[in-house]
Amino acid sequence: MNVTPGAPSVPMRVLHNEARDAMLIGYTDGDPLREVIRFEMDPRRDLEVNLEEVFAAFNEPGPQLVGLEVVRRYRAERHRSLSKGDVLFYGEVAYAVAAAGFVRVYPTRESITFR
């Protein structure tokens, strides 16, 4: 989330799932998704570490994350916390927040409202 200028980076997009039951049953193909924020991540770090950091940052960020500009921006825009069923695009690959961890998903472009 805090990429050094000039260092390699990969885009991360956070999409909230707007289906009524997504927080209960998780992501389902065709669920309506709304992009709420995008930023850059360090691809040299482990994928799971990056995904977990994003989840933590947009839920209950600890002292090491709360000061990051992207976290302040997310909170300033009054977005809700990430929940089961929300989707993270790491580059062009999508992962839904699951009850525990993340699962690879394949949302269609038609299901996404972009920023």
Backbone as JSON Lines, residues from 0, in Angstrom:
{"i":0,"aa":"M","n":[0.82,-1.19,0.0],"ca":[0.0,0.0,0.0],"c":[0.86,1.25,0.0]}
{"i":1,"aa":"N","n":[2.04,1.12,0.51],"ca":[2.94,2.25,0.59],"c":[4.12,1.95,-0.33]}
{"i":2,"aa":"V","n":[3.95,2.2,-1.64],"ca":[4.96,1.85,-2.63],"c":[5.98,2.97,-2.73]}
{"i":3,"aa":"T","n":[7.26,2.6,-2.71],"ca":[8.33,3.57,-2.87],"c":[8.33,4.11,-4.29]}
{"i":4,"aa":"P","n":[8.42,5.43,-4.46],"ca":[8.46,5.99,-5.82],"c":[9.55,5.33,-6.66]}
{"i":5,"aa":"G","n":[9.2,4.94,-7.88],"ca":[10.13,4.29,-8.78],"c":[10.2,2.79,-8.62]}
{"i":6,"aa":"A","n":[9.63,2.26,-7.55],"ca":[9.63,0.81,-7.32],"c":[8.52,0.17,-8.15]}
{"i":7,"aa":"P","n":[8.63,-1.14,-8.44],"ca":[7.55,-1.81,-9.17],"c":[6.24,-1.71,-8.38]}
{"i":8,"aa":"S","n":[5.14,-1.67,-9.1],"ca":[3.85,-1.62,-8.42],"c":[2.8,-2.32,-9.28]}
{"i":9,"aa":"V","n":[1.72,-2.73,-8.64],"ca":[0.59,-3.35,-9.33],"c":[-0.67,-2.64,-8.82]}
{"i":10,"aa":"P","n":[-1.62,-2.35,-9.71],"ca":[-2.83,-1.68,-9.25],"c":[-3.71,-2.59,-8.41]}
{"i":11,"aa":"M","n":[-4.27,-2.01,-7.37],"ca":[-5.24,-2.69,-6.51],"c":[-6.52,-1.87,-6.56]}
{"i":12,"aa":"R","n":[-7.63,-2.55,-6.82],"ca":[-8.94,-1.88,-6.82],"c":[-9.83,-2.58,-5.81]}
{"i":13,"aa":"V","n":[-10.54,-1.8,-5.0],"ca":[-11.45,-2.34,-4.0],"c":[-12.87,-2.09,-4.5]}
{"i":14,"aa":"L","n":[-13.66,-3.17,-4.56],"ca":[-15.05,-3.08,-5.02],"c":[-15.98,-3.59,-3.93]}
{"i":15,"aa":"H","n":[-16.96,-2.78,-3.59],"ca":[-17.98,-3.22,-2.64],"c":[-19.05,-3.99,-3.38]}
{"i":16,"aa":"N","n":[-19.48,-5.08,-2.8],"ca":[-20.55,-5.9,-3.36],"c":[-21.87,-5.28,-2.91]}
{"i":17,"aa":"E","n":[-22.73,-4.94,-3.87],"ca":[-23.99,-4.28,-3.55],"c":[-25.19,-5.22,-3.55]}
{"i":18,"aa":"A","n":[-24.95,-6.52,-3.65],"ca":[-26.05,-7.48,-3.54],"c":[-26.55,-7.5,-2.1]}
{"i":19,"aa":"R","n":[-27.86,-7.6,-1.92],"ca":[-28.46,-7.56,-0.58],"c":[-27.9,-8.61,0.37]}
{"i":20,"aa":"D","n":[-27.66,-9.81,-0.13],"ca":[-27.26,-10.91,0.73],"c":[-25.77,-11.24,0.69]}
{"i":21,"aa":"A","n":[-24.97,-10.39,0.08],"ca":[-23.54,-10.69,-0.1],"c":[-22.81,-10.87,1.22]}
{"i":22,"aa":"M","n":[-23.15,-10.07,2.23],"ca":[-22.45,-10.18,3.51],"c":[-22.79,-11.49,4.22]}
{"i":23,"aa":"L","n":[-23.9,-12.1,3.83],"ca":[-24.29,-13.38,4.44],"c":[-23.73,-14.57,3.68]}
{"i":24,"aa":"I","n":[-23.86,-14.54,2.33],"ca":[-23.47,-15.72,1.56],"c":[-22.18,-15.54,0.77]}
{"i":25,"aa":"G","n":[-21.66,-14.33,0.73],"ca":[-20.43,-14.07,-0.01],"c":[-20.71,-13.71,-1.46]}
{"i":26,"aa":"Y","n":[-19.66,-13.67,-2.25],"ca":[-19.76,-13.29,-3.65],"c":[-20.43,-14.39,-4.46]}
{"i":27,"aa":"T","n":[-21.34,-13.99,-5.34],"ca":[-21.99,-14.89,-6.29],"c":[-21.82,-14.29,-7.67]}
{"i":28,"aa":"D","n":[-21.54,-15.11,-8.68],"ca":[-21.39,-14.6,-10.05],"c":[-22.54,-13.67,-10.4]}
{"i":29,"aa":"G","n":[-22.21,-12.53,-10.96],"ca":[-23.21,-11.56,-11.39],"c":[-23.58,-10.53,-10.34]}
{"i":30,"aa":"D","n":[-23.06,-10.66,-9.11],"ca":[-23.36,-9.65,-8.1],"c":[-22.93,-8.27,-8.58]}
{"i":31,"aa":"P","n":[-23.72,-7.23,-8.29],"ca":[-23.31,-5.87,-8.68],"c":[-22.19,-5.38,-7.78]}
{"i":32,"aa":"L","n":[-21.12,-4.9,-8.4],"ca":[-19.94,-4.42,-7.68],"c":[-19.72,-2.95,-8.0]}
{"i":33,"aa":"R","n":[-19.3,-2.18,-6.98],"ca":[-19.01,-0.76,-7.18],"c":[-17.59,-0.48,-6.72]}
{"i":34,"aa":"E","n":[-16.77,0.01,-7.65],"ca":[-15.39,0.36,-7.3],"c":[-15.4,1.56,-6.37]}
{"i":35,"aa":"V","n":[-14.69,1.44,-5.22],"ca":[-14.69,2.54,-4.25],"c":[-13.33,3.21,-4.1]}
{"i":36,"aa":"I","n":[-12.26,2.5,-4.42],"ca":[-10.93,3.12,-4.33],"c":[-9.94,2.28,-5.13]}
{"i":37,"aa":"R","n":[-8.9,2.94,-5.61],"ca":[-7.8,2.24,-6.29],"c":[-6.49,2.87,-5.85]}
{"i":38,"aa":"F","n":[-5.44,2.05,-5.82],"ca":[-4.12,2.48,-5.37],"c":[-3.11,1.44,-5.85]}
{"i":39,"aa":"E","n":[-1.87,1.62,-5.53],"ca":[-0.79,0.73,-5.97],"c":[-0.28,-0.13,-4.81]}
{"i":40,"aa":"M","n":[0.1,-1.38,-5.14],"ca":[0.68,-2.31,-4.17],"c":[2.06,-2.75,-4.66]}
{"i":41,"aa":"D","n":[2.87,-3.24,-3.75],"ca":[4.2,-3.75,-4.08],"c":[4.1,-5.22,-4.49]}
{"i":42,"aa":"P","n":[4.34,-5.54,-5.78],"ca":[4.2,-6.93,-6.24],"c":[5.3,-7.86,-5.75]}
{"i":43,"aa":"R","n":[6.34,-7.31,-5.14],"ca":[7.42,-8.16,-4.64],"c":[7.02,-8.84,-3.34]}
{"i":44,"aa":"R","n":[5.96,-8.36,-2.72],"ca":[5.46,-8.97,-1.49],"c":[4.53,-10.13,-1.84]}
{"i":45,"aa":"D","n":[4.35,-11.04,-0.91],"ca":[3.47,-12.19,-1.08],"c":[2.04,-11.71,-1.33]}
{"i":46,"aa":"L","n":[1.35,-12.34,-2.28],"ca":[-0.03,-11.97,-2.61],"c":[-0.93,-11.99,-1.39]}
{"i":47,"aa":"E","n":[-0.88,-13.08,-0.64],"ca":[-1.75,-13.21,0.55],"c":[-1.46,-12.09,1.56]}
{"i":48,"aa":"V","n":[-0.21,-11.72,1.72],"ca":[0.16,-10.62,2.62],"c":[-0.47,-9.32,2.13]}
{"i":49,"aa":"N","n":[-0.4,-9.06,0.83],"ca":[-1.01,-7.85,0.27],"c":[-2.52,-7.84,0.48]}
{"i":50,"aa":"L","n":[-3.18,-8.95,0.19],"ca":[-4.64,-9.01,0.35],"c":[-5.04,-8.83,1.81]}
{"i":51,"aa":"E","n":[-4.34,-9.47,2.71],"ca":[-4.64,-9.34,4.14],"c":[-4.41,-7.91,4.63]}
{"i":52,"aa":"E","n":[-3.37,-7.26,4.11],"ca":[-3.11,-5.88,4.51],"c":[-4.24,-4.95,4.07]}
{"i":53,"aa":"V","n":[-4.74,-5.16,2.85],"ca":[-5.86,-4.35,2.37],"c":[-7.09,-4.59,3.24]}
{"i":54,"aa":"F","n":[-7.37,-5.85,3.54],"ca":[-8.52,-6.16,4.4],"c":[-8.39,-5.47,5.75]}
{"i":55,"aa":"A","n":[-7.22,-5.56,6.37],"ca":[-7.01,-4.93,7.67],"c":[-7.13,-3.41,7.58]}
{"i":56,"aa":"A","n":[-6.54,-2.83,6.53],"ca":[-6.53,-1.38,6.39],"c":[-7.92,-0.79,6.26]}
{"i":57,"aa":"F","n":[-8.83,-1.52,5.61],"ca":[-10.16,-0.98,5.37],"c":[-11.2,-1.57,6.3]}
{"i":58,"aa":"N","n":[-10.74,-2.16,7.4],"ca":[-11.62,-2.61,8.48],"c":[-11.22,-1.86,9.74]}
{"i":59,"aa":"E","n":[-10.29,-2.42,10.46],"ca":[-9.79,-1.8,11.69],"c":[-8.29,-1.63,11.57]}
{"i":60,"aa":"P","n":[-7.85,-0.57,10.87],"ca":[-6.42,-0.41,10.66],"c":[-5.66,-0.17,11.96]}
{"i":61,"aa":"G","n":[-4.59,-0.92,12.12],"ca":[-3.73,-0.73,13.28],"c":[-2.87,0.52,13.1]}
{"i":62,"aa":"P","n":[-2.05,0.83,14.08],"ca":[-1.25,2.06,14.03],"c":[-0.31,2.14,12.83]}
{"i":63,"aa":"Q","n":[0.16,0.99,12.32],"ca":[1.06,1.0,11.17],"c":[0.34,1.32,9.87]}
{"i":64,"aa":"L","n":[-1.0,1.18,9.81],"ca":[-1.75,1.42,8.58],"c":[-2.61,2.67,8.63]}
{"i":65,"aa":"V","n":[-3.05,3.06,9.81],"ca":[-4.02,4.14,9.94],"c":[-3.5,5.47,9.37]}
{"i":66,"aa":"G","n":[-2.2,5.67,9.35],"ca":[-1.64,6.93,8.86],"c":[-1.43,6.98,7.36]}
{"i":67,"aa":"L","n":[-1.64,5.86,6.66],"ca":[-1.42,5.85,5.22],"c":[-2.44,6.73,4.51]}
{"i":68,"aa":"E","n":[-1.99,7.43,3.48],"ca":[-2.85,8.35,2.74],"c":[-4.07,7.64,2.18]}
{"i":69,"aa":"V","n":[-3.9,6.44,1.64],"ca":[-5.01,5.71,1.02],"c":[-6.06,5.33,2.07]}
{"i":70,"aa":"V","n":[-5.65,5.02,3.28],"ca":[-6.58,4.69,4.36],"c":[-7.33,5.94,4.78]}
{"i":71,"aa":"R","n":[-6.63,7.05,4.91],"ca":[-7.3,8.32,5.26],"c":[-8.32,8.7,4.2]}
{"i":72,"aa":"R","n":[-7.96,8.51,2.93],"ca":[-8.88,8.84,1.83],"c":[-10.12,7.95,1.87]}
{"i":73,"aa":"Y","n":[-9.92,6.65,2.1],"ca":[-11.03,5.69,2.19],"c":[-12.01,6.1,3.29]}
{"i":74,"aa":"R","n":[-11.47,6.45,4.45],"ca":[-12.3,6.86,5.59],"c":[-12.96,8.22,5.33]}
{"i":75,"aa":"A","n":[-12.23,9.13,4.71],"ca":[-12.78,10.46,4.42],"c":[-13.97,10.37,3.47]}
{"i":76,"aa":"E","n":[-13.95,9.39,2.57],"ca":[-15.06,9.19,1.64],"c":[-16.2,8.41,2.29]}
{"i":77,"aa":"R","n":[-16.03,8.07,3.57],"ca":[-17.07,7.42,4.39],"c":[-17.52,6.06,3.85]}
{"i":78,"aa":"H","n":[-16.56,5.29,3.34],"ca":[-16.88,3.94,2.88],"c":[-17.05,3.02,4.08]}
{"i":79,"aa":"R","n":[-17.89,2.02,3.93],"ca":[-18.07,1.02,4.98],"c":[-16.84,0.11,5.02]}
{"i":80,"aa":"S","n":[-16.75,-0.69,6.05],"ca":[-15.65,-1.65,6.16],"c":[-15.81,-2.74,5.1]}
{"i":81,"aa":"L","n":[-14.68,-3.35,4.72],"ca":[-14.74,-4.48,3.8],"c":[-15.47,-5.63,4.47]}
{"i":82,"aa":"S","n":[-16.22,-6.37,3.69],"ca":[-17.02,-7.47,4.22],"c":[-16.96,-8.67,3.3]}
{"i":83,"aa":"K","n":[-17.43,-9.79,3.8],"ca":[-17.54,-10.99,2.98],"c":[-18.33,-10.65,1.72]}
{"i":84,"aa":"G","n":[-17.81,-11.09,0.57],"ca":[-18.47,-10.82,-0.71],"c":[-17.87,-9.66,-1.47]}
{"i":85,"aa":"D","n":[-17.15,-8.75,-0.79],"ca":[-16.48,-7.66,-1.5],"c":[-15.33,-8.24,-2.32]}
{"i":86,"aa":"V","n":[-14.89,-7.49,-3.33],"ca":[-13.89,-8.01,-4.28],"c":[-12.68,-7.08,-4.34]}
{"i":87,"aa":"L","n":[-11.51,-7.69,-4.38],"ca":[-10.24,-6.98,-4.56],"c":[-9.65,-7.41,-5.89]}
{"i":88,"aa":"F","n":[-9.38,-6.44,-6.76],"ca":[-8.68,-6.72,-8.01],"c":[-7.21,-6.41,-7.79]}
{"i":89,"aa":"Y","n":[-6.38,-7.43,-7.9],"ca":[-4.93,-7.29,-7.81],"c":[-4.42,-7.38,-9.23]}
{"i":90,"aa":"G","n":[-4.14,-6.23,-9.84],"ca":[-3.89,-6.21,-11.27],"c":[-5.2,-6.53,-11.97]}
{"i":91,"aa":"E","n":[-5.21,-7.58,-12.77],"ca":[-6.43,-8.0,-13.47],"c":[-7.07,-9.25,-12.87]}
{"i":92,"aa":"V","n":[-6.55,-9.68,-11.72],"ca":[-7.04,-10.9,-11.08],"c":[-7.89,-10.52,-9.87]}
{"i":93,"aa":"A","n":[-9.09,-11.11,-9.78],"ca":[-10.05,-10.74,-8.73],"c":[-10.12,-11.8,-7.64]}
{"i":94,"aa":"Y","n":[-10.22,-11.31,-6.39],"ca":[-10.36,-12.17,-5.22],"c":[-11.51,-11.63,-4.37]}
{"i":95,"aa":"A","n":[-12.44,-12.49,-4.01],"ca":[-13.54,-12.09,-3.13],"c":[-13.14,-12.37,-1.68]}
{"i":96,"aa":"V","n":[-13.57,-11.49,-0.8],"ca":[-13.4,-11.72,0.63],"c":[-14.34,-12.86,1.0]}
{"i":97,"aa":"A","n":[-13.79,-13.88,1.62],"ca":[-14.57,-15.06,2.03],"c":[-14.73,-15.05,3.55]}
{"i":98,"aa":"A","n":[-15.43,-16.02,4.08],"ca":[-15.6,-16.11,5.53],"c":[-14.24,-16.2,6.22]}
{"i":99,"aa":"A","n":[-13.3,-16.86,5.57],"ca":[-11.92,-16.93,6.04],"c":[-11.01,-16.82,4.82]}
{"i":100,"aa":"G","n":[-10.28,-15.75,4.7],"ca":[-9.36,-15.58,3.58],"c":[-10.05,-15.04,2.34]}
{"i":101,"aa":"F","n":[-9.54,-15.47,1.19],"ca":[-9.99,-14.95,-0.1],"c":[-10.16,-16.09,-1.09]}
{"i":102,"aa":"V","n":[-11.04,-15.9,-2.05],"ca":[-11.27,-16.9,-3.08],"c":[-11.22,-16.22,-4.44]}
{"i":103,"aa":"R","n":[-10.6,-16.86,-5.41],"ca":[-10.49,-16.33,-6.78],"c":[-11.87,-16.29,-7.4]}
{"i":104,"aa":"V","n":[-12.25,-15.15,-8.0],"ca":[-13.56,-15.0,-8.65],"c":[-13.37,-14.39,-10.03]}
{"i":105,"aa":"Y","n":[-14.44,-14.41,-10.82],"ca":[-14.37,-13.96,-12.21],"c":[-15.54,-13.02,-12.53]}
{"i":106,"aa":"P","n":[-15.58,-11.83,-11.92],"ca":[-16.69,-10.92,-12.21],"c":[-16.63,-10.41,-13.65]}
{"i":107,"aa":"T","n":[-17.8,-10.14,-14.2],"ca":[-17.86,-9.59,-15.56],"c":[-17.79,-8.08,-15.51]}
{"i":108,"aa":"R","n":[-17.32,-7.52,-16.58],"ca":[-17.22,-6.06,-16.68],"c":[-18.59,-5.41,-16.51]}
{"i":109,"aa":"E","n":[-19.63,-6.08,-16.98],"ca":[-21.0,-5.54,-16.91],"c":[-21.49,-5.44,-15.46]}
{"i":110,"aa":"S","n":[-20.91,-6.22,-14.56],"ca":[-21.37,-6.2,-13.18],"c":[-20.68,-5.12,-12.34]}
{"i":111,"aa":"I","n":[-19.73,-4.39,-12.95],"ca":[-18.92,-3.43,-12.2],"c":[-19.27,-1.99,-12.57]}
{"i":112,"aa":"T","n":[-19.47,-1.16,-11.54],"ca":[-19.58,0.28,-11.71],"c":[-18.23,0.86,-11.34]}
{"i":113,"aa":"F","n":[-17.56,1.47,-12.3],"ca":[-16.22,1.99,-12.06],"c":[-16.27,3.4,-11.5]}
{"i":114,"aa":"R","n":[-15.23,3.78,-10.8],"ca":[-15.07,5.14,-10.26],"c":[-14.97,6.13,-11.37]}
